[in-house]
Short mmCIF file of C-alpha atoms in Angstrom, two decimals:
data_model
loop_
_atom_site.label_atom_id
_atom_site.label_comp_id
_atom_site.label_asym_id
_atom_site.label_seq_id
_atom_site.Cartn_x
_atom_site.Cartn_y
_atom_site.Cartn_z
CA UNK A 1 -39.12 -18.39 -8.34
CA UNK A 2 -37.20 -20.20 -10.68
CA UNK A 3 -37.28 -17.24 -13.27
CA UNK A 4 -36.13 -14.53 -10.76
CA UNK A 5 -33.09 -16.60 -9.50
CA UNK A 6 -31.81 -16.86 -12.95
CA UNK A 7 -32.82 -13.03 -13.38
CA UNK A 8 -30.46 -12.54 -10.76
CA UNK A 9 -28.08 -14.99 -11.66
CA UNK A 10 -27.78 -13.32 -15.27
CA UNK A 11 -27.35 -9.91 -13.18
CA UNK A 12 -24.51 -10.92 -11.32
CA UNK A 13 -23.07 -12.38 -14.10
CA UNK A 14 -23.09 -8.92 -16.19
CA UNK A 15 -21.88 -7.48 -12.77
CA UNK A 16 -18.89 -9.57 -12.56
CA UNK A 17 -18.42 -8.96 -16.33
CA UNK A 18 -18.58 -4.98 -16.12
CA UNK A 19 -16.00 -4.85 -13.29
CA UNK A 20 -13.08 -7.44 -14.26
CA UNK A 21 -13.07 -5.67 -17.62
CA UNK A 22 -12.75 -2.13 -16.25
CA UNK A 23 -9.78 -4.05 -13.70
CA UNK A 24 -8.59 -5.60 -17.29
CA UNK A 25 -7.81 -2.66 -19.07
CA UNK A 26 -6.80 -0.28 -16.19
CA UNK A 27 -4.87 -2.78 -13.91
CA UNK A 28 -1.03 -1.89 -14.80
CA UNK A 29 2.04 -3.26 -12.26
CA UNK A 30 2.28 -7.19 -12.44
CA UNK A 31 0.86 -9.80 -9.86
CA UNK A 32 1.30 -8.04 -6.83
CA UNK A 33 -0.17 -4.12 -7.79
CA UNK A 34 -3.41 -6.52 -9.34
CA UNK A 35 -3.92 -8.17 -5.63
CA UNK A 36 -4.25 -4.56 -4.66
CA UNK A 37 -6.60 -3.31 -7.18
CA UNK A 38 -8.79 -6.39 -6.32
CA UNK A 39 -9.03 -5.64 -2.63
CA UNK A 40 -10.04 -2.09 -3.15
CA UNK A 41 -12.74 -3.45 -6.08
CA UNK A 42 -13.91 -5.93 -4.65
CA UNK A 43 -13.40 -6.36 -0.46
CA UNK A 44 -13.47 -2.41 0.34
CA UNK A 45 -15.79 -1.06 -2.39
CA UNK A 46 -18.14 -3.36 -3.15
CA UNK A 47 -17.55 -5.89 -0.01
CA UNK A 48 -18.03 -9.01 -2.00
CA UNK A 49 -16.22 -10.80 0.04
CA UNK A 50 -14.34 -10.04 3.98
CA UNK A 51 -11.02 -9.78 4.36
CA UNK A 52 -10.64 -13.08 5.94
CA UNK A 53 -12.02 -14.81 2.51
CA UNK A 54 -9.75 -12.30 0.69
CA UNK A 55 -6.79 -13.06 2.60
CA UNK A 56 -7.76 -16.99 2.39
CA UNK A 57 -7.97 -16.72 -1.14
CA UNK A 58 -4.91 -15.10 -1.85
CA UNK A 59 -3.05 -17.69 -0.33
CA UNK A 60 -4.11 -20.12 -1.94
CA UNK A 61 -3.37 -18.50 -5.36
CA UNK A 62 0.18 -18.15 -3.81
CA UNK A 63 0.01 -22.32 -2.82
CA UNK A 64 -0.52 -23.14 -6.48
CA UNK A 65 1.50 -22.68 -9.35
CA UNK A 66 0.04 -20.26 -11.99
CA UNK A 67 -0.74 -16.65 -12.37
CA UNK A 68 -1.75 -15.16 -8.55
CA UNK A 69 -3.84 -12.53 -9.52
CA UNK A 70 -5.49 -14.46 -11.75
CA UNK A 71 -6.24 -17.28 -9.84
CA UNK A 72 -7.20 -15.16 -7.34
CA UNK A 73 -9.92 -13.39 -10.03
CA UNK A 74 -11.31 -16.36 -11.04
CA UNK A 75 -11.88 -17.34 -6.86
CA UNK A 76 -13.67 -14.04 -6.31
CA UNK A 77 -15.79 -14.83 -9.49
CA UNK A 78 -16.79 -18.36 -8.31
CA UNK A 79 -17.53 -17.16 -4.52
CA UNK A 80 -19.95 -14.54 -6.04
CA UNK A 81 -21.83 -16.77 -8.87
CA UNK A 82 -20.38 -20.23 -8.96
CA UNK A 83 -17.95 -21.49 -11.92
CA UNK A 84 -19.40 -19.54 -14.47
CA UNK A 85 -19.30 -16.23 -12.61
CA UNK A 86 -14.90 -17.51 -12.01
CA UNK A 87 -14.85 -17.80 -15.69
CA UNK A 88 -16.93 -14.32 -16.31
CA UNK A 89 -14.30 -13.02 -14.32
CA UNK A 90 -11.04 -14.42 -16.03
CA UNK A 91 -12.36 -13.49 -19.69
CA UNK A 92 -12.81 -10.16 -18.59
CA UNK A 93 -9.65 -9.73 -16.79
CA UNK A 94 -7.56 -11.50 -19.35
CA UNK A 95 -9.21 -10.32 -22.51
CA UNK A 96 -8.44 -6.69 -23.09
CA UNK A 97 -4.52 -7.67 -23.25
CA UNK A 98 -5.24 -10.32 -24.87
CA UNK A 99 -6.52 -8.46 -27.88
CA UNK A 100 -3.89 -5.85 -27.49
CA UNK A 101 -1.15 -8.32 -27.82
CA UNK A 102 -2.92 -10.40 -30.77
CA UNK A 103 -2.84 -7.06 -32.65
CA UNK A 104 0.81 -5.84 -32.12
CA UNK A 105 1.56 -9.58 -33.31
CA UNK A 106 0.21 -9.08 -36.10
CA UNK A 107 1.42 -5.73 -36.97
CA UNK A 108 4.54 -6.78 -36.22
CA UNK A 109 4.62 -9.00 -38.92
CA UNK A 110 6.38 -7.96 -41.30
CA UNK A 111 8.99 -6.16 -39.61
CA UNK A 112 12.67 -6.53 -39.83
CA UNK A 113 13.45 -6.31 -36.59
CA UNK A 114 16.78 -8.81 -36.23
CA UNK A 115 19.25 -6.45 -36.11
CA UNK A 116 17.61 -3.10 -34.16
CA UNK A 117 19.57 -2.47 -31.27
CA UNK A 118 16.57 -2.09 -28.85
CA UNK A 119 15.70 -5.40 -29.24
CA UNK A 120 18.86 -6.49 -28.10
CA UNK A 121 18.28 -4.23 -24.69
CA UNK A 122 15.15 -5.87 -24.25
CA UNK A 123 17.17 -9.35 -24.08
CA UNK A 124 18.69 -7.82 -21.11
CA UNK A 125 15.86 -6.31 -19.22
CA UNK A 126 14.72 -10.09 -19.94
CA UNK A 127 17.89 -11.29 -18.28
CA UNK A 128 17.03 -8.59 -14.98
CA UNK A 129 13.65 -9.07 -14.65
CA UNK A 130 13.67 -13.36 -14.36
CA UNK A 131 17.06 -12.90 -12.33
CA UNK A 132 15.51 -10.56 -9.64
CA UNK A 133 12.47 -13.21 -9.67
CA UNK A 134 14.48 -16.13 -8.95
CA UNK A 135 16.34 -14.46 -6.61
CA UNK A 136 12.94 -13.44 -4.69
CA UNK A 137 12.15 -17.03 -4.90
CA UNK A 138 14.79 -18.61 -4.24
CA UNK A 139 14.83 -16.58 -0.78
CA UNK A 140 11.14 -18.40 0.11
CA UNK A 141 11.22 -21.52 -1.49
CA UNK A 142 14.63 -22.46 -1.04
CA UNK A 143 15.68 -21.29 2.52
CA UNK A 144 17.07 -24.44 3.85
CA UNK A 145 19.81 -26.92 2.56
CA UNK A 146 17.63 -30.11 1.66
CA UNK A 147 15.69 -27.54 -0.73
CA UNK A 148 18.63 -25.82 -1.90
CA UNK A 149 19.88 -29.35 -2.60
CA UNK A 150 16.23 -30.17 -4.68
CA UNK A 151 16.96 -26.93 -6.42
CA UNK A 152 20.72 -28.24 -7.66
CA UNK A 153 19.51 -31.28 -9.01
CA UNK A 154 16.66 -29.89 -10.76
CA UNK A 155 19.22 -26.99 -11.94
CA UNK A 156 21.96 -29.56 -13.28
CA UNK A 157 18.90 -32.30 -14.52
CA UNK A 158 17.18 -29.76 -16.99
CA UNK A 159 21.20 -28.32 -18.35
CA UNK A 160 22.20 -31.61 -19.43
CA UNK A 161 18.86 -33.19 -20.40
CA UNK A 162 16.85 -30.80 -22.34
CA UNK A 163 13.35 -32.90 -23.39
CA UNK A 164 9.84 -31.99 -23.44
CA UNK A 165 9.62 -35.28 -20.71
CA UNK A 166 12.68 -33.93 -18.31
CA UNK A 167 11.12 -31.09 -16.05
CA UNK A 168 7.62 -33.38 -15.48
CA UNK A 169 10.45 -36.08 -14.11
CA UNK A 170 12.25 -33.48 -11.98
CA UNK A 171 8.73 -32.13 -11.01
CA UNK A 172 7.83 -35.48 -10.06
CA UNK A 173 11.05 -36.72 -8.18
CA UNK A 174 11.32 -33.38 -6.03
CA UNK A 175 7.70 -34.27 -4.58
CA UNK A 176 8.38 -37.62 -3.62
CA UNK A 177 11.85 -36.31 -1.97
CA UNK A 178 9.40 -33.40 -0.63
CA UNK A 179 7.35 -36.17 0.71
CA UNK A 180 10.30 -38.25 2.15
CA UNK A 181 12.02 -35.19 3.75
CA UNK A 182 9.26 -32.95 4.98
CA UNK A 183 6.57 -35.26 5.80
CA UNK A 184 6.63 -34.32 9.79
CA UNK A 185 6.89 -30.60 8.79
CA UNK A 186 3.86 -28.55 10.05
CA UNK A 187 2.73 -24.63 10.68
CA UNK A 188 -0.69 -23.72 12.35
CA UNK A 189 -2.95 -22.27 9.91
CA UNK A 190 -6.31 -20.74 10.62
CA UNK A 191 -9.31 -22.45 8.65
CA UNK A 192 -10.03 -21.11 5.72
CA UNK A 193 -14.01 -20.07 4.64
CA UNK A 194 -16.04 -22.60 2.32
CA UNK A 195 -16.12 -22.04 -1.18
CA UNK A 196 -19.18 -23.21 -3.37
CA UNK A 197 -17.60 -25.58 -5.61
CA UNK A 198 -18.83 -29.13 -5.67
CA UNK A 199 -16.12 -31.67 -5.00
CA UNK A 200 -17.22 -34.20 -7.68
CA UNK A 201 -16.61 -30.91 -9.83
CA UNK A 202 -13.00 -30.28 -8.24
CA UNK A 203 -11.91 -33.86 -8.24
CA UNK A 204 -12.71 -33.54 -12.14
CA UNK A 205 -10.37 -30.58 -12.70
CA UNK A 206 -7.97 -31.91 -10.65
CA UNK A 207 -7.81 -35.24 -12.78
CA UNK A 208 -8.38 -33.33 -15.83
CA UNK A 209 -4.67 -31.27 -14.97
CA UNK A 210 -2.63 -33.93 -14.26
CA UNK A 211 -3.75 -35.94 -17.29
CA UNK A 212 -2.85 -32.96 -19.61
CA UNK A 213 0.30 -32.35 -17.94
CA UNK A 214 1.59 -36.90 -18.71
CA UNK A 215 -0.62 -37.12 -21.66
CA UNK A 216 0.35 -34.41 -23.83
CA UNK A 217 3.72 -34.83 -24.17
CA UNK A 218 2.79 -38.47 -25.49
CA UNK A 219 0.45 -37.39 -28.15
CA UNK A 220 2.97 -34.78 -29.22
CA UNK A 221 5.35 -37.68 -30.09
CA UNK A 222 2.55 -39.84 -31.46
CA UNK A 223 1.34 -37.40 -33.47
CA UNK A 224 3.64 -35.04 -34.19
CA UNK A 225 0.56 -32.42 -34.65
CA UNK A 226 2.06 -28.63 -34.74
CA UNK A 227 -1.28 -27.72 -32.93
CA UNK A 228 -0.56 -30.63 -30.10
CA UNK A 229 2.73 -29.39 -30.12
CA UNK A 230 1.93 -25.61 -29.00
CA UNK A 231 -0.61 -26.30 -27.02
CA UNK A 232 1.51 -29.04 -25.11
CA UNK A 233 4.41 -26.39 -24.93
CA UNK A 234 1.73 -23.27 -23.62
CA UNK A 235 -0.16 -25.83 -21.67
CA UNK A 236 3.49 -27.39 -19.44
CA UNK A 237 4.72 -23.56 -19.05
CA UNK A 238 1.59 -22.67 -17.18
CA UNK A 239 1.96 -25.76 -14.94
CA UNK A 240 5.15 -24.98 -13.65
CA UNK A 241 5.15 -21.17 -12.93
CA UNK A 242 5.37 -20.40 -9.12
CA UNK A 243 5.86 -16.80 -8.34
CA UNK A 244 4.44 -14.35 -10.68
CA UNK A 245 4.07 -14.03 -14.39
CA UNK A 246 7.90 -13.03 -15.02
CA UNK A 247 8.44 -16.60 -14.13
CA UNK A 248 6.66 -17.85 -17.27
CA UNK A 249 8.98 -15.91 -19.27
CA UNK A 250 12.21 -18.34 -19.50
CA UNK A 251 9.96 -21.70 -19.34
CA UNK A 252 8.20 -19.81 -22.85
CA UNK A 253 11.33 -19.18 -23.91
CA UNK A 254 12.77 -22.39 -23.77
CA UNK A 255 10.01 -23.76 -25.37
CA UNK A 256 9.87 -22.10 -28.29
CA UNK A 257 13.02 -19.95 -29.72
CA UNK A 258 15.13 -23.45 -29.70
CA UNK A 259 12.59 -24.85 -31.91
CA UNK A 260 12.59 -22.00 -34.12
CA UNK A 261 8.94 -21.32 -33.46
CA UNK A 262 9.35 -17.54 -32.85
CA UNK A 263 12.79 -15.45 -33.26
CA UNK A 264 14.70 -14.45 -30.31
CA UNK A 265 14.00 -10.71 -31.30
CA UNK A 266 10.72 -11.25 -31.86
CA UNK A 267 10.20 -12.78 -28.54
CA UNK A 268 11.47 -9.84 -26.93
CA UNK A 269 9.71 -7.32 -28.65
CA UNK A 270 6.49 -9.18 -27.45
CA UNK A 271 7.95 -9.33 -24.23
CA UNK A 272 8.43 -5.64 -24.47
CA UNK A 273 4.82 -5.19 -25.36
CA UNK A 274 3.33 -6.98 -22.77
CA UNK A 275 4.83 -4.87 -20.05
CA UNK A 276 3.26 -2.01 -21.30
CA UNK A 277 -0.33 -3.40 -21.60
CA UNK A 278 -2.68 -3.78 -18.23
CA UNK A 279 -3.77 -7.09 -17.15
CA UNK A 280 -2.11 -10.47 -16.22
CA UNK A 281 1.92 -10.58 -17.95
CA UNK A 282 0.42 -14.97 -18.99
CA UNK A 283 -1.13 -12.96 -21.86
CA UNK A 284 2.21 -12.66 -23.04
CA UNK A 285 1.36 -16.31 -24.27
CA UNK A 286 -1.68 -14.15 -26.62
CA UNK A 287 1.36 -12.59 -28.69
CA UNK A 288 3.70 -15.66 -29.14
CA UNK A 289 0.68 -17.88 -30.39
CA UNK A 290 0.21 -15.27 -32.66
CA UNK A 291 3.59 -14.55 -34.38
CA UNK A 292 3.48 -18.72 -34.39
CA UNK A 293 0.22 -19.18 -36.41
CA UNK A 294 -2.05 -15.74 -36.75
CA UNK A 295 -5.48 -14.79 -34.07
CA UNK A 296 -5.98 -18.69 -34.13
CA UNK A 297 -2.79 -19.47 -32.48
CA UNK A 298 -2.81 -16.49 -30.03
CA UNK A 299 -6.36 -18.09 -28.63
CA UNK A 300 -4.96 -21.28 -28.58
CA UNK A 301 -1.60 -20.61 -26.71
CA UNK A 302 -4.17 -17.93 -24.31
CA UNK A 303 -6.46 -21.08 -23.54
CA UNK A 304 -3.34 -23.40 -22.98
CA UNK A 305 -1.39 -21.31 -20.69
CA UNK A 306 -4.10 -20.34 -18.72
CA UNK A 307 -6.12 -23.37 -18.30
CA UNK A 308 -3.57 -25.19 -15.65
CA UNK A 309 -4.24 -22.07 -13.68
CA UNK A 310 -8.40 -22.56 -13.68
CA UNK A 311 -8.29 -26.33 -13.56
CA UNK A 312 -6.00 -25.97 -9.87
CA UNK A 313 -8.18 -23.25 -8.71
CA UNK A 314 -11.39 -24.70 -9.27
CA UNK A 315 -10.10 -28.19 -8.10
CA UNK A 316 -8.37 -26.64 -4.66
CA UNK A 317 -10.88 -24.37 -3.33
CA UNK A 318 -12.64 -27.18 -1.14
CA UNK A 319 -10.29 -29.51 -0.36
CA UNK A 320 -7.86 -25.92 0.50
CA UNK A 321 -8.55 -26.36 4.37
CA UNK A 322 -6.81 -30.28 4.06
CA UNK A 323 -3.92 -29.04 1.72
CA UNK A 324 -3.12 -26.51 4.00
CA UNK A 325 -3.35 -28.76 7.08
CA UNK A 326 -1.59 -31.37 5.81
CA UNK A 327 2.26 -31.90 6.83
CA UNK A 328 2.53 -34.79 3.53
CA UNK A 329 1.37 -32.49 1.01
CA UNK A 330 2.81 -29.76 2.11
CA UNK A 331 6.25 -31.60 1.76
CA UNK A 332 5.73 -32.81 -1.48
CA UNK A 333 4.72 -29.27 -2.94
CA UNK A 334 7.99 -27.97 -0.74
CA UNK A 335 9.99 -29.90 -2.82
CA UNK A 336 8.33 -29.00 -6.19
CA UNK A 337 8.83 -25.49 -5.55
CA UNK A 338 12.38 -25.82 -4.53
CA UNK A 339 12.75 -27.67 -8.40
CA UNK A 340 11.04 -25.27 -9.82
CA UNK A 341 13.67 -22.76 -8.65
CA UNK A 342 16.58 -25.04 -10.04
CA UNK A 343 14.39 -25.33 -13.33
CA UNK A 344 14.07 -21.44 -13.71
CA UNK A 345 17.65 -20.86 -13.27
CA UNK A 346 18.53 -23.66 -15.85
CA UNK A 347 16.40 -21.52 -18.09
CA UNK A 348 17.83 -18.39 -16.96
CA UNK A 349 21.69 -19.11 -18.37
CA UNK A 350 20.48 -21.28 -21.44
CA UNK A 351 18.61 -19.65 -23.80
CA UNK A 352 18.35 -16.13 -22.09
CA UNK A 353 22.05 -15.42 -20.65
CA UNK A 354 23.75 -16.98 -23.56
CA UNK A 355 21.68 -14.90 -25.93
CA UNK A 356 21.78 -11.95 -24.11
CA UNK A 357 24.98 -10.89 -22.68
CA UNK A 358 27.51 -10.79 -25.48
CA UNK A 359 30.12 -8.00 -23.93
CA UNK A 360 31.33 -6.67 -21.40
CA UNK A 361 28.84 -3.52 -22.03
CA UNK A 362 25.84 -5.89 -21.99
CA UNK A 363 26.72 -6.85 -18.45
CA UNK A 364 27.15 -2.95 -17.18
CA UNK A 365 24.04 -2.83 -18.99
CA UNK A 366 22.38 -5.20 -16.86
CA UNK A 367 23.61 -4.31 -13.84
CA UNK A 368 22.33 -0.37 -14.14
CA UNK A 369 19.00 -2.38 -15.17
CA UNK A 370 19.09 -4.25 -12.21
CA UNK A 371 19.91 -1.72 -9.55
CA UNK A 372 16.75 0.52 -11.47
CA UNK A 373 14.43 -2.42 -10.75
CA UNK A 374 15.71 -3.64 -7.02
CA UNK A 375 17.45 -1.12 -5.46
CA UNK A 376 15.55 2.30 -6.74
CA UNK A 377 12.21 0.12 -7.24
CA UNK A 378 11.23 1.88 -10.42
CA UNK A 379 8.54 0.26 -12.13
CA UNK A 380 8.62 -2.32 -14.84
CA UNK A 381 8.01 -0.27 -17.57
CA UNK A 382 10.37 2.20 -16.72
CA UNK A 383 12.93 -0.74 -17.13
CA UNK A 384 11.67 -1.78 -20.77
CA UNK A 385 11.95 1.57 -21.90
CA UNK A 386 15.62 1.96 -20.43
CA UNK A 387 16.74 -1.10 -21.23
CA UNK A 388 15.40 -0.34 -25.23
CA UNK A 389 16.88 3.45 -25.00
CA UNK A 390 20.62 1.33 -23.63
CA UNK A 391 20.51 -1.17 -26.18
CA UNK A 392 19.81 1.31 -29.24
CA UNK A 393 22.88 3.32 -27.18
CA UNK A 394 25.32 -0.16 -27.61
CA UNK A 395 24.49 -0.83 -31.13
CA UNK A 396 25.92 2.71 -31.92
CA UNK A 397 29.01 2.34 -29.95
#
């Protein structure tokens, strides 16, 4: 008996395997167009799961900071064989780009690619593409004046005071004001459906996140390890990302090109790249590690970035019904989100704007780039190429 469950365990396990990778390398269109490709895969075609799970899942992924689609992989995986069918499913999800961006990294290398003009345009499709997800943000997280208020100080607290120590403060402060001000507020939510996850094995992860998040900051300073140092850096960006994987972009950034880790332009380029490969935009991390210190560092900065993601998803699923239901947490994470907004804009003027928009071109620039994106809704890519074609255009003007 015992032989043919784990016959059929192995099974599902190839099963989960064969599928994420074919969503891996044909998934293209960010967060949102993934959700979709996952609810044909896996809810209409091969009913896995009903579209109350589906639906339950999904907001959850939404609840937590991290990448959404993602998260939401790695849920399907663990409702269908337990925590090793939820990692199954993120490898192959996650490792197609992975490789793809680990290569261009490294054939990058090399490269003089400082002064080329389309590097400079993708600085400003960078400067559209975070701007138009703030502003998306800012709409749901921040619709109220307490929040908006959260969102200032967070904003003005991260300008002035720019340490590897000041957004965990902010993060932490907002919740307790979250807390404080929201504490009575409450929305009826139907139950959600049991996931089989242990809790002993959730209240692990859980623990296991926050002491990443306070502790390795600490042993960066203790140590002053290069390795602790990027994968504390990787590790704090994938904490703090609420809304989509555009919204790791300036947290990376202001992580790294201040320390002189990796070159504005050859941040962009990567950034470039990873629009035009399928599969989760945190892979972006892949590439960075990699122009930072070869395939070693690219697996590294994958496994930090992602990990916050599988340690919350793994450590929500069963207590999900009693976050959701509860008015306290829900205030506290209210008021993380709203500093989370203030954080990303800090990030957004200092290092992207300042880099970015140099003339009064760059800004016309921008704005054609912006009404492509949120007025004409063209895709992504279509953006990255413009934005390359526009800033090859400026250099020649």
């Amino acid at each position: 008996m015992n032989q043919k469950n784990s016959h059929r365990g192995l099974k599902r396990l190839l099963e989960i395997l064969f599928v994420s990778t074919r969503l891996g390398l044909t998934s293209f269109g960010g967060p949102t167009a993934h959700l979709g490709y996952f609810h044909e895969e896996y809810v209409r075609r091969r009913k896995w799961m009903d579209e109350k799970s589906y639906a339950d899942l999904v907001a959850l992924a939404q609840f937590l900071p991290g990448p959404a689609s993602s998260q939401v992989g790695i849920g399907i995986g663990v409702m269908r064989a337990g925590v090793l069918g939820g990692l199954v499913s993120f490898i192959g999800f996650t490792l197609p780009s992975v490789i793809a961006l680990i290569l261009f990294a490294l054939l990058l290398e090399g490269f003089d690619i400082g002064n080329a003009g389309w590097i400079h345009g993708l600085k400003i499709v960078a400067v559209v593409v975070v701007a138009h997800a703030i502003l998306g943000m800012a709409k749901n997280l921040t619709p109220d004046l307490k929040r908006k208020t959260i969102a200032l100080f967070a904003l003005v607290s991260t300008l002035l005071w720019q340490t590897a120590f000041t957004q965990v403060g902010v993060i932490l402060i907002a919740a307790l004001f979250g807390f404080l001000l929201y504490k009575q507020h409450n929305e009826n939510e139907e139950a959600s459906s049991p996931f089989p996850i242990a809790k002993s094995v959730s209240v692990i992860c859980l623990l296991l996140f926050f002491a990443l998040l306070f502790l390795l900051p600490i042993m960066r300073e203790i140590t002053g390890s290069y390795w602790v140092a990027l994968f504390d850096s990787f590790y704090r960006s994938g904490s703090l990302v609420f809304g989509g994987g555009h919204v790791v972009l300036p947290l990376l950034e202001q992580e790294l090109v201040p320390n002189g880790w990796v070159s504005e332009e050859a941040f962009l380029a990567g950034y470039g790249a990873t629009q035009a490969v399928p599969g989760p935009l945190f892979t972006f991390a892949a590439y960075l590690g990699a122009v930072m210190k070869g395939w070693q560092g690219g697996l590294i900065a994958t496994i930090a970035v992602f990990l916050p993601a599988f340690l919350l998803i793994l450590g929500a699923l069963p207590f999900w019904d009693a976050l959701r239901s509860n008015p306290k947490i829900k205030g506290a994470i209210m008021g993380v989100n709203a500093a989370v907004v203030g954080i990303l804009i800090s990030a957004l003027y200092h290092p992207i704007w300042t880099s970015s928009i140099l003339a009064p071109a760059d800004f016309a620039l921008a704005a054609i780039l912006f009404s492509m994106l949120v007025y004409w809704k063209l895709p992504p890519w279509m953006i990255v190429v413009s934005g390359a074609i526009g800033g090859t255009v400026l250099a020649f003007l």
